PDB file of C-alpha atoms and ligand atoms in Angstrom:
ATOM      1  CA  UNK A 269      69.816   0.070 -54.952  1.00  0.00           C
ATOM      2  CA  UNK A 270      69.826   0.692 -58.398  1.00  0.00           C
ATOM      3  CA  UNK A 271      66.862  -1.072 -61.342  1.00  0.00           C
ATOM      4  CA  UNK A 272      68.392  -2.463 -64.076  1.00  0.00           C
ATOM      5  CA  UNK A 273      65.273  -2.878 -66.838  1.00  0.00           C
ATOM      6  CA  UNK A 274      65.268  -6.168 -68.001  1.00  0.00           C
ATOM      7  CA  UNK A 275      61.627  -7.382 -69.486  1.00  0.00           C
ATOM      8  CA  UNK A 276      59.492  -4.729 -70.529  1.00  0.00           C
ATOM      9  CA  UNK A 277      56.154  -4.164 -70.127  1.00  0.00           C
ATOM     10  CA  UNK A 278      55.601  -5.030 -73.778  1.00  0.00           C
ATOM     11  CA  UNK A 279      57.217  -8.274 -73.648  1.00  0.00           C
ATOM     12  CA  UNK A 280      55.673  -8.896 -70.439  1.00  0.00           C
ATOM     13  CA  UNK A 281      51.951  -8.438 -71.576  1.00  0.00           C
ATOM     14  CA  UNK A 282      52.980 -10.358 -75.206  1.00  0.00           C
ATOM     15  CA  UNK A 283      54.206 -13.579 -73.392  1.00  0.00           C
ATOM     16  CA  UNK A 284      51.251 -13.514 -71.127  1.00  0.00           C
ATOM     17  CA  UNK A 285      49.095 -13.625 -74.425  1.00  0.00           C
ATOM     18  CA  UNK A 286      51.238 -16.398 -75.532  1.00  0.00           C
ATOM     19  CA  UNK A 287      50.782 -18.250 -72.155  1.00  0.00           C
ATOM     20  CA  UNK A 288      47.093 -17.943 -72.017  1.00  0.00           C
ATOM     21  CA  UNK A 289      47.084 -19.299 -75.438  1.00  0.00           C
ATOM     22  CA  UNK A 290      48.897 -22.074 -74.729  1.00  0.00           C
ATOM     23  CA  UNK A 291      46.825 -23.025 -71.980  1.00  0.00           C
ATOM     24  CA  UNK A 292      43.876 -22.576 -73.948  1.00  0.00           C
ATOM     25  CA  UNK A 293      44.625 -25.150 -76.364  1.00  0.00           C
ATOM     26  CA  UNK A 294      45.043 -27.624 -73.383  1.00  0.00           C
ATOM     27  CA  UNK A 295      40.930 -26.357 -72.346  1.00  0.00           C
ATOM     28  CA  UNK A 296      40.347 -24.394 -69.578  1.00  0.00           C
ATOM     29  CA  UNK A 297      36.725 -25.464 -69.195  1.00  0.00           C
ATOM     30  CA  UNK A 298      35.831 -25.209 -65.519  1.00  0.00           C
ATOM     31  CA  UNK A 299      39.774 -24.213 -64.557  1.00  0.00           C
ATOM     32  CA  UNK A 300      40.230 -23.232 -61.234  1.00  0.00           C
ATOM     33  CA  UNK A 301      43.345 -20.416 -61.453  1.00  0.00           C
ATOM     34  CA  UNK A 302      45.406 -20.210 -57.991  1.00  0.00           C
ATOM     35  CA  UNK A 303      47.113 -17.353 -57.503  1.00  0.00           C
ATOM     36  CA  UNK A 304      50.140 -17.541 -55.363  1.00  0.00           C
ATOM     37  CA  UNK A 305      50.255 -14.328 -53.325  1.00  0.00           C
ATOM     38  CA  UNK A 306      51.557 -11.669 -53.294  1.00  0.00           C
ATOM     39  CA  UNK A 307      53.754 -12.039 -56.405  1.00  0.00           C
ATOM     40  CA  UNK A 308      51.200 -13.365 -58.636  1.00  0.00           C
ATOM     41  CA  UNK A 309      49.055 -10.722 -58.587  1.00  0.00           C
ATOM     42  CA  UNK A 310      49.353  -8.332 -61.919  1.00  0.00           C
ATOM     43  CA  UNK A 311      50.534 -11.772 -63.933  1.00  0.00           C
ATOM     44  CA  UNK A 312      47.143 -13.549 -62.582  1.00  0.00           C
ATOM     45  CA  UNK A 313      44.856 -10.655 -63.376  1.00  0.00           C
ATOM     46  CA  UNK A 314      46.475 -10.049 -67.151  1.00  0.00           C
ATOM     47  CA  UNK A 315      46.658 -13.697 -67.449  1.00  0.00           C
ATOM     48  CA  UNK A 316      43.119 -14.971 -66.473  1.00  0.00           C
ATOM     49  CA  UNK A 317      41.617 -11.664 -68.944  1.00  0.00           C
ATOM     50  CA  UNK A 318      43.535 -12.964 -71.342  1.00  0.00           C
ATOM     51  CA  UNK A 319      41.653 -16.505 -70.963  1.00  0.00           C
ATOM     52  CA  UNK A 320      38.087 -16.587 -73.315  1.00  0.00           C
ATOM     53  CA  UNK A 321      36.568 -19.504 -70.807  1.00  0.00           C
ATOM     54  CA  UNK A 322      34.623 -19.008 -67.753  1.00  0.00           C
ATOM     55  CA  UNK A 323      37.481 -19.712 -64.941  1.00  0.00           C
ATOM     56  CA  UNK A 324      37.341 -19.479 -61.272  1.00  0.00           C
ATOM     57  CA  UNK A 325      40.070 -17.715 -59.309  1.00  0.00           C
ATOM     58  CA  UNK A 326      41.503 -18.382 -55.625  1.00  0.00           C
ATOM     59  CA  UNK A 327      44.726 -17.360 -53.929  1.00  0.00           C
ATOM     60  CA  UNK A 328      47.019 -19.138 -51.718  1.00  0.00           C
ATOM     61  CA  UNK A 329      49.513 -17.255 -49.528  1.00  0.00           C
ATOM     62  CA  UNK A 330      52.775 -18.977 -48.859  1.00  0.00           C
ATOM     63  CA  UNK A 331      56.537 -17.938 -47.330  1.00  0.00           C
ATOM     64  CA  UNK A 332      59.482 -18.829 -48.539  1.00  0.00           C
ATOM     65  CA  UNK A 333      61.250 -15.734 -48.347  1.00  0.00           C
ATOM     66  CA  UNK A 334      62.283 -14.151 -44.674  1.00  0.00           C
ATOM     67  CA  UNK A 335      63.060 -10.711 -46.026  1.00  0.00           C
ATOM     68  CA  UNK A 336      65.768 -10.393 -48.236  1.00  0.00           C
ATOM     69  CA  UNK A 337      67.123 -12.381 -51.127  1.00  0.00           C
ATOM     70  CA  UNK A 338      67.514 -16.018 -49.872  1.00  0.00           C
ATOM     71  CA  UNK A 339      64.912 -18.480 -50.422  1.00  0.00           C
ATOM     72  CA  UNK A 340      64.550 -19.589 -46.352  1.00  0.00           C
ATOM     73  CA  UNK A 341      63.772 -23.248 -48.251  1.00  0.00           C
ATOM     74  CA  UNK A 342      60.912 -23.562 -45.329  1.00  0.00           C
ATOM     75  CA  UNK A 343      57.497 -23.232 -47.068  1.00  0.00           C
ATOM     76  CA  UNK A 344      54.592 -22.100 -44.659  1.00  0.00           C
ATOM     77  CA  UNK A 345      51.072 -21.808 -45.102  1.00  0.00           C
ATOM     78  CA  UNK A 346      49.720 -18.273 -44.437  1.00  0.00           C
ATOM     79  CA  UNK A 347      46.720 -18.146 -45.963  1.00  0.00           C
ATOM     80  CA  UNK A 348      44.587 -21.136 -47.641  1.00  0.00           C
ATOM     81  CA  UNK A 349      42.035 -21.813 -49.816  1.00  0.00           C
ATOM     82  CA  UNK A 350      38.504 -21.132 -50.065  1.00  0.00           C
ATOM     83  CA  UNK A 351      37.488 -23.869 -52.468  1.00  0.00           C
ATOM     84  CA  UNK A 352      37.695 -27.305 -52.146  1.00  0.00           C
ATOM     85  CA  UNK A 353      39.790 -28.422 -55.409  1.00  0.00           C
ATOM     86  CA  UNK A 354      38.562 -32.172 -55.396  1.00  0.00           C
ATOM     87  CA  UNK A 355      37.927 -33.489 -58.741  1.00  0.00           C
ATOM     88  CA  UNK A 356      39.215 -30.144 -60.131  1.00  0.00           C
ATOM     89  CA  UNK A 357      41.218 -28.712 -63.066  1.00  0.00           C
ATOM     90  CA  UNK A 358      43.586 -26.710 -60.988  1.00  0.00           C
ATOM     91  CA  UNK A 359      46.653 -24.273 -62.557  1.00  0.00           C
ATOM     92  CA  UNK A 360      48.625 -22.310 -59.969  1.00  0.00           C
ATOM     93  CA  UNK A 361      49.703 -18.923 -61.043  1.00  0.00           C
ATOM     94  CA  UNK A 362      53.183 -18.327 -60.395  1.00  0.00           C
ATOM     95  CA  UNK A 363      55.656 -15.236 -60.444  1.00  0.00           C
ATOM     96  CA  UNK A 364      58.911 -16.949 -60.372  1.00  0.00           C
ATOM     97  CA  UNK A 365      60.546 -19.912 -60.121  1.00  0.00           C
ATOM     98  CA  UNK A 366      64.201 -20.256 -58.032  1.00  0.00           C
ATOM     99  CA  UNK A 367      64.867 -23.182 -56.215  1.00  0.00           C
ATOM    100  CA  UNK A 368      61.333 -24.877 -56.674  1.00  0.00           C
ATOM    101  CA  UNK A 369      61.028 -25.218 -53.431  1.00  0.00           C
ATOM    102  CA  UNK A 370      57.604 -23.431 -52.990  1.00  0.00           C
ATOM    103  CA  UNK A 371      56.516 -25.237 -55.949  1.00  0.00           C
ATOM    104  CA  UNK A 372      57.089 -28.480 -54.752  1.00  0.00           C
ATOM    105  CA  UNK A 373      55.576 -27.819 -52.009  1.00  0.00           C
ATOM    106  CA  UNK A 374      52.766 -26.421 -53.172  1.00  0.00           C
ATOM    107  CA  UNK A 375      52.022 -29.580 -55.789  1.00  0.00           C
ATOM    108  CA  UNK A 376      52.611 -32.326 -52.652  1.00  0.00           C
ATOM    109  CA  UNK A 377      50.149 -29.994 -50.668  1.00  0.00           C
ATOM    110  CA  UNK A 378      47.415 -29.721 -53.087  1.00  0.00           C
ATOM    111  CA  UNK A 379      47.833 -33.312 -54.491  1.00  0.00           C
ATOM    112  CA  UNK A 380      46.840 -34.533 -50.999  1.00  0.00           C
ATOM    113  CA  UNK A 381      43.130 -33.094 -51.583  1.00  0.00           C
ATOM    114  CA  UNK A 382      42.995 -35.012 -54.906  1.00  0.00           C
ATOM    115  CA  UNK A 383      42.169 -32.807 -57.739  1.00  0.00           C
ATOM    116  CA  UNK A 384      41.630 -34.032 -61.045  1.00  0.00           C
ATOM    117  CA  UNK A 385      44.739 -32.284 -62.886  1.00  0.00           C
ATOM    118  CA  UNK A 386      47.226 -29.800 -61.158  1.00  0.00           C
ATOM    119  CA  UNK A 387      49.473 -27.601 -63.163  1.00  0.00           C
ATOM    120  CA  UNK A 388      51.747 -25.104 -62.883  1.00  0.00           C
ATOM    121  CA  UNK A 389      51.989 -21.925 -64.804  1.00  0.00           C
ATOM    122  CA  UNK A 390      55.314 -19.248 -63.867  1.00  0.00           C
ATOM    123  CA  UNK A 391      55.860 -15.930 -65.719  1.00  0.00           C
ATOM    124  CA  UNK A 392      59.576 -16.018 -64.979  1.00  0.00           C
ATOM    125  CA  UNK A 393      62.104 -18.822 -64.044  1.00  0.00           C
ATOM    126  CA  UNK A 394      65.295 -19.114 -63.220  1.00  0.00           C
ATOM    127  CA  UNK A 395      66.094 -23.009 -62.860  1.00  0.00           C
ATOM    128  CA  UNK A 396      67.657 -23.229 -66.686  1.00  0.00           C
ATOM    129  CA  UNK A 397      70.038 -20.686 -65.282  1.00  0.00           C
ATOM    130  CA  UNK A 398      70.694 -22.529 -61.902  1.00  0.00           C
ATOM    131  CA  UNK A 399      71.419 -25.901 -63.717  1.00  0.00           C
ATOM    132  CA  UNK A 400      68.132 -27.759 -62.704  1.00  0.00           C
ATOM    133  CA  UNK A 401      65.414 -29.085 -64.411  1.00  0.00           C
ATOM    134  CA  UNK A 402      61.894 -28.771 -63.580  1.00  0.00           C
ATOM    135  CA  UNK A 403      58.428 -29.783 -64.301  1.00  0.00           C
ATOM    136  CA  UNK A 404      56.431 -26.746 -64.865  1.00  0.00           C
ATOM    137  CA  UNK A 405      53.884 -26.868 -67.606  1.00  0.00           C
ATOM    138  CA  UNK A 406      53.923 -23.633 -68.950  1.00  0.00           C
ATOM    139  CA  UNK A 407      57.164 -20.914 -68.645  1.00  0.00           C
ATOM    140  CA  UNK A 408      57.075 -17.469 -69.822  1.00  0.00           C
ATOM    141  CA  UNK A 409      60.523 -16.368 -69.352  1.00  0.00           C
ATOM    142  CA  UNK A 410      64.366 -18.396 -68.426  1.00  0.00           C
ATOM    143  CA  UNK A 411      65.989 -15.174 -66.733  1.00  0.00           C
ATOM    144  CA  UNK A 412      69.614 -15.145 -65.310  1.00  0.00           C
ATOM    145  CA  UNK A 413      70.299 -16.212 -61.899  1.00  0.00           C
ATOM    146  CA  UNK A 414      69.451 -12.552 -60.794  1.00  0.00           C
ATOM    147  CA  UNK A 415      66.996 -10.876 -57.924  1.00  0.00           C
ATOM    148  CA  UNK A 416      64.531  -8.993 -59.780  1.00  0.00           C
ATOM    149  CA  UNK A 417      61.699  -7.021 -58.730  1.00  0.00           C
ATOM    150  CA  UNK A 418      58.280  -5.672 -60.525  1.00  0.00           C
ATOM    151  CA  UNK A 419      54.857  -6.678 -61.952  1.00  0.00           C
ATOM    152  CA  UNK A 420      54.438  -8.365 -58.822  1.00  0.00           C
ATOM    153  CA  UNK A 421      57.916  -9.321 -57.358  1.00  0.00           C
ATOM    154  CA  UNK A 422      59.147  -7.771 -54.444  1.00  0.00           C
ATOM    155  CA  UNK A 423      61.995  -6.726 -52.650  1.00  0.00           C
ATOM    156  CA  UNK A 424      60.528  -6.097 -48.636  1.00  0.00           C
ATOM    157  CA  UNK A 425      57.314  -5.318 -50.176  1.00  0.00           C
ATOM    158  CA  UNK A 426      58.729  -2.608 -52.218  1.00  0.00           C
ATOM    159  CA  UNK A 427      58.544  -2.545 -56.374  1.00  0.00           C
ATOM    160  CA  UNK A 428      55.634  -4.606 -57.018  1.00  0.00           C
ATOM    161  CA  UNK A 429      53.596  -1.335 -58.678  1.00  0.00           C
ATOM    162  CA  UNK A 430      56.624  -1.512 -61.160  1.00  0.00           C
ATOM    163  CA  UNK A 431      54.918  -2.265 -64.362  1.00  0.00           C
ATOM    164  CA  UNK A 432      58.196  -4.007 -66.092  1.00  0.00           C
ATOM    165  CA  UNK A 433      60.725  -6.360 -64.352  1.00  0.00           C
ATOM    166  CA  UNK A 434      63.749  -4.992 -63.292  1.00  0.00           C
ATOM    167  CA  UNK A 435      66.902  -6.666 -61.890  1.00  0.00           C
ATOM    168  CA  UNK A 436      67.973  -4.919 -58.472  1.00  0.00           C
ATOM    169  CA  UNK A 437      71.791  -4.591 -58.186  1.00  0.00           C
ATOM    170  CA  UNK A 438      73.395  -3.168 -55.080  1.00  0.00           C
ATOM    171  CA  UNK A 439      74.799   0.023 -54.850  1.00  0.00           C
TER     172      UNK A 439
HETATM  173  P1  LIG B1335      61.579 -20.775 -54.638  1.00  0.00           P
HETATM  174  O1  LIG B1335      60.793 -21.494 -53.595  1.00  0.00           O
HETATM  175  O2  LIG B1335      63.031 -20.701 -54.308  1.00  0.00           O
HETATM  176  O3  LIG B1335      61.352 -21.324 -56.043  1.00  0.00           O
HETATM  177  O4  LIG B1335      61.144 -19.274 -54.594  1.00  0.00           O
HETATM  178  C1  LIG B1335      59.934 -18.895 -55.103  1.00  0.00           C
HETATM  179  C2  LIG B1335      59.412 -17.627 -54.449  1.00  0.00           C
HETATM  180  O5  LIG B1335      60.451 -16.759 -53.982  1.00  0.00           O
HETATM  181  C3  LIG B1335      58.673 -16.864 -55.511  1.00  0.00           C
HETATM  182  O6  LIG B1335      57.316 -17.188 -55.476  1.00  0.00           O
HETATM  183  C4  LIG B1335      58.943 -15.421 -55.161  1.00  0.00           C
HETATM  184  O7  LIG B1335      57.929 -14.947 -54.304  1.00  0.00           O
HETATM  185  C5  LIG B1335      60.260 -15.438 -54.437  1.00  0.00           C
HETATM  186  N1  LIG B1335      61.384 -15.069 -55.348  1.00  0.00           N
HETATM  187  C6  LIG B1335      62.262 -15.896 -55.948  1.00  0.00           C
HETATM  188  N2  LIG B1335      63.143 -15.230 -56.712  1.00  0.00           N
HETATM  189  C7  LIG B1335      62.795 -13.924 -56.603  1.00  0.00           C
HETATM  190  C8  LIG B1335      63.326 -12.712 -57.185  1.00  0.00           C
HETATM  191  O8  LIG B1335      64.289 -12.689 -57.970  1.00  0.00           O
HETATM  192  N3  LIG B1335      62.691 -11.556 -56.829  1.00  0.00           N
HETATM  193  C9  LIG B1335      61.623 -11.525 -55.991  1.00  0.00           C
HETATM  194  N4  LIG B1335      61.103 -12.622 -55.435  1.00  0.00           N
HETATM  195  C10 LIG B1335      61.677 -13.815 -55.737  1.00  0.00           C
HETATM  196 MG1  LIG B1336      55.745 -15.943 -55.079  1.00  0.00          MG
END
């Protein structure tokens, strides 16, 4: 396996600067921040000390991924909330969008327990380069149709300490 560098950890930390602003402007008074795990984890933490307001943070744990590169396209719950998002101003922190799958799932789920807005927030995405459109609120990066790992992304639980994002090519 060999990394191929492809966002630096410059960029990375001057999009999520962008991306907090952006969400600023849209109020983040009493935003509840959910953290998809694991991937989300160094965007969420940069992210939410980027954000001046007084947020609350939670994490969701969901699979998607058996082990390797495929999205399985079967979403399961592995770990849940602690806070009850009723009548809240929720924005899930994601790493990466591919097929949307855990996405959508994820919005049908938590629209169920009615809060009062749900958004999405993704460092990385790759549906422009797949062809499809989506309706996430707030993008950082439209990457190539690649697997990458770092800040977060995995490959079997290995590169997530990376501090850039690398794409991993075979060989
Ligand atoms: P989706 O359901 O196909 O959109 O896949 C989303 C999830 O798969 C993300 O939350 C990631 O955990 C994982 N994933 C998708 N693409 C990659 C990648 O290139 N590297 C590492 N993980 C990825
Ligand atoms: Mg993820």
């Amino acid at each position: 396996m060999r990394l191929e560098p492809l966002i630096s950890t410059d960029d990375i930390q001057a999009k999520v600067g962008e991306l907090a602003g952006a969400v600023e402007r849209h109020g983040t008074k009493d935003l509840l921040l959910i953290g998809v795990l694991k991937g989300s984890l160094h965007f969420l933490s940069d992210f939410s000390r980027r954000l001046s307001g007084d947020v609350q943070i939670d994490f969701i744990s969901v699979s998607s991924y058996a082990d390797g590169k495929e999205s399985s396209g079967i979403v399961q719950i592995r770990k849940d909330l602690d806070t009850n998002i009723e009548g809240r101003d929720v924005l899930i922190v994601e790493d990466i969008v591919d097929t949307g799958a855990t996405l959508r799932h994820l919005r049908e789920l938590l629209g169920t327990r009615k809060p009062r807005s749900l958004k999405v927030v993704s460092l990385l995405s790759k549906l422009q380069a797949r062809g499809i459109s989506s309706d996430i609120e707030y993008v950082g990066f439209e990457i190539p149709d690649e697997f990458v790992v770092g800040y977060g992304l995995d490959y079997g639980e290995r590169y997530r300490n990376l501090p850039y994002i690398a794409i991993l090519r075979e060989g």
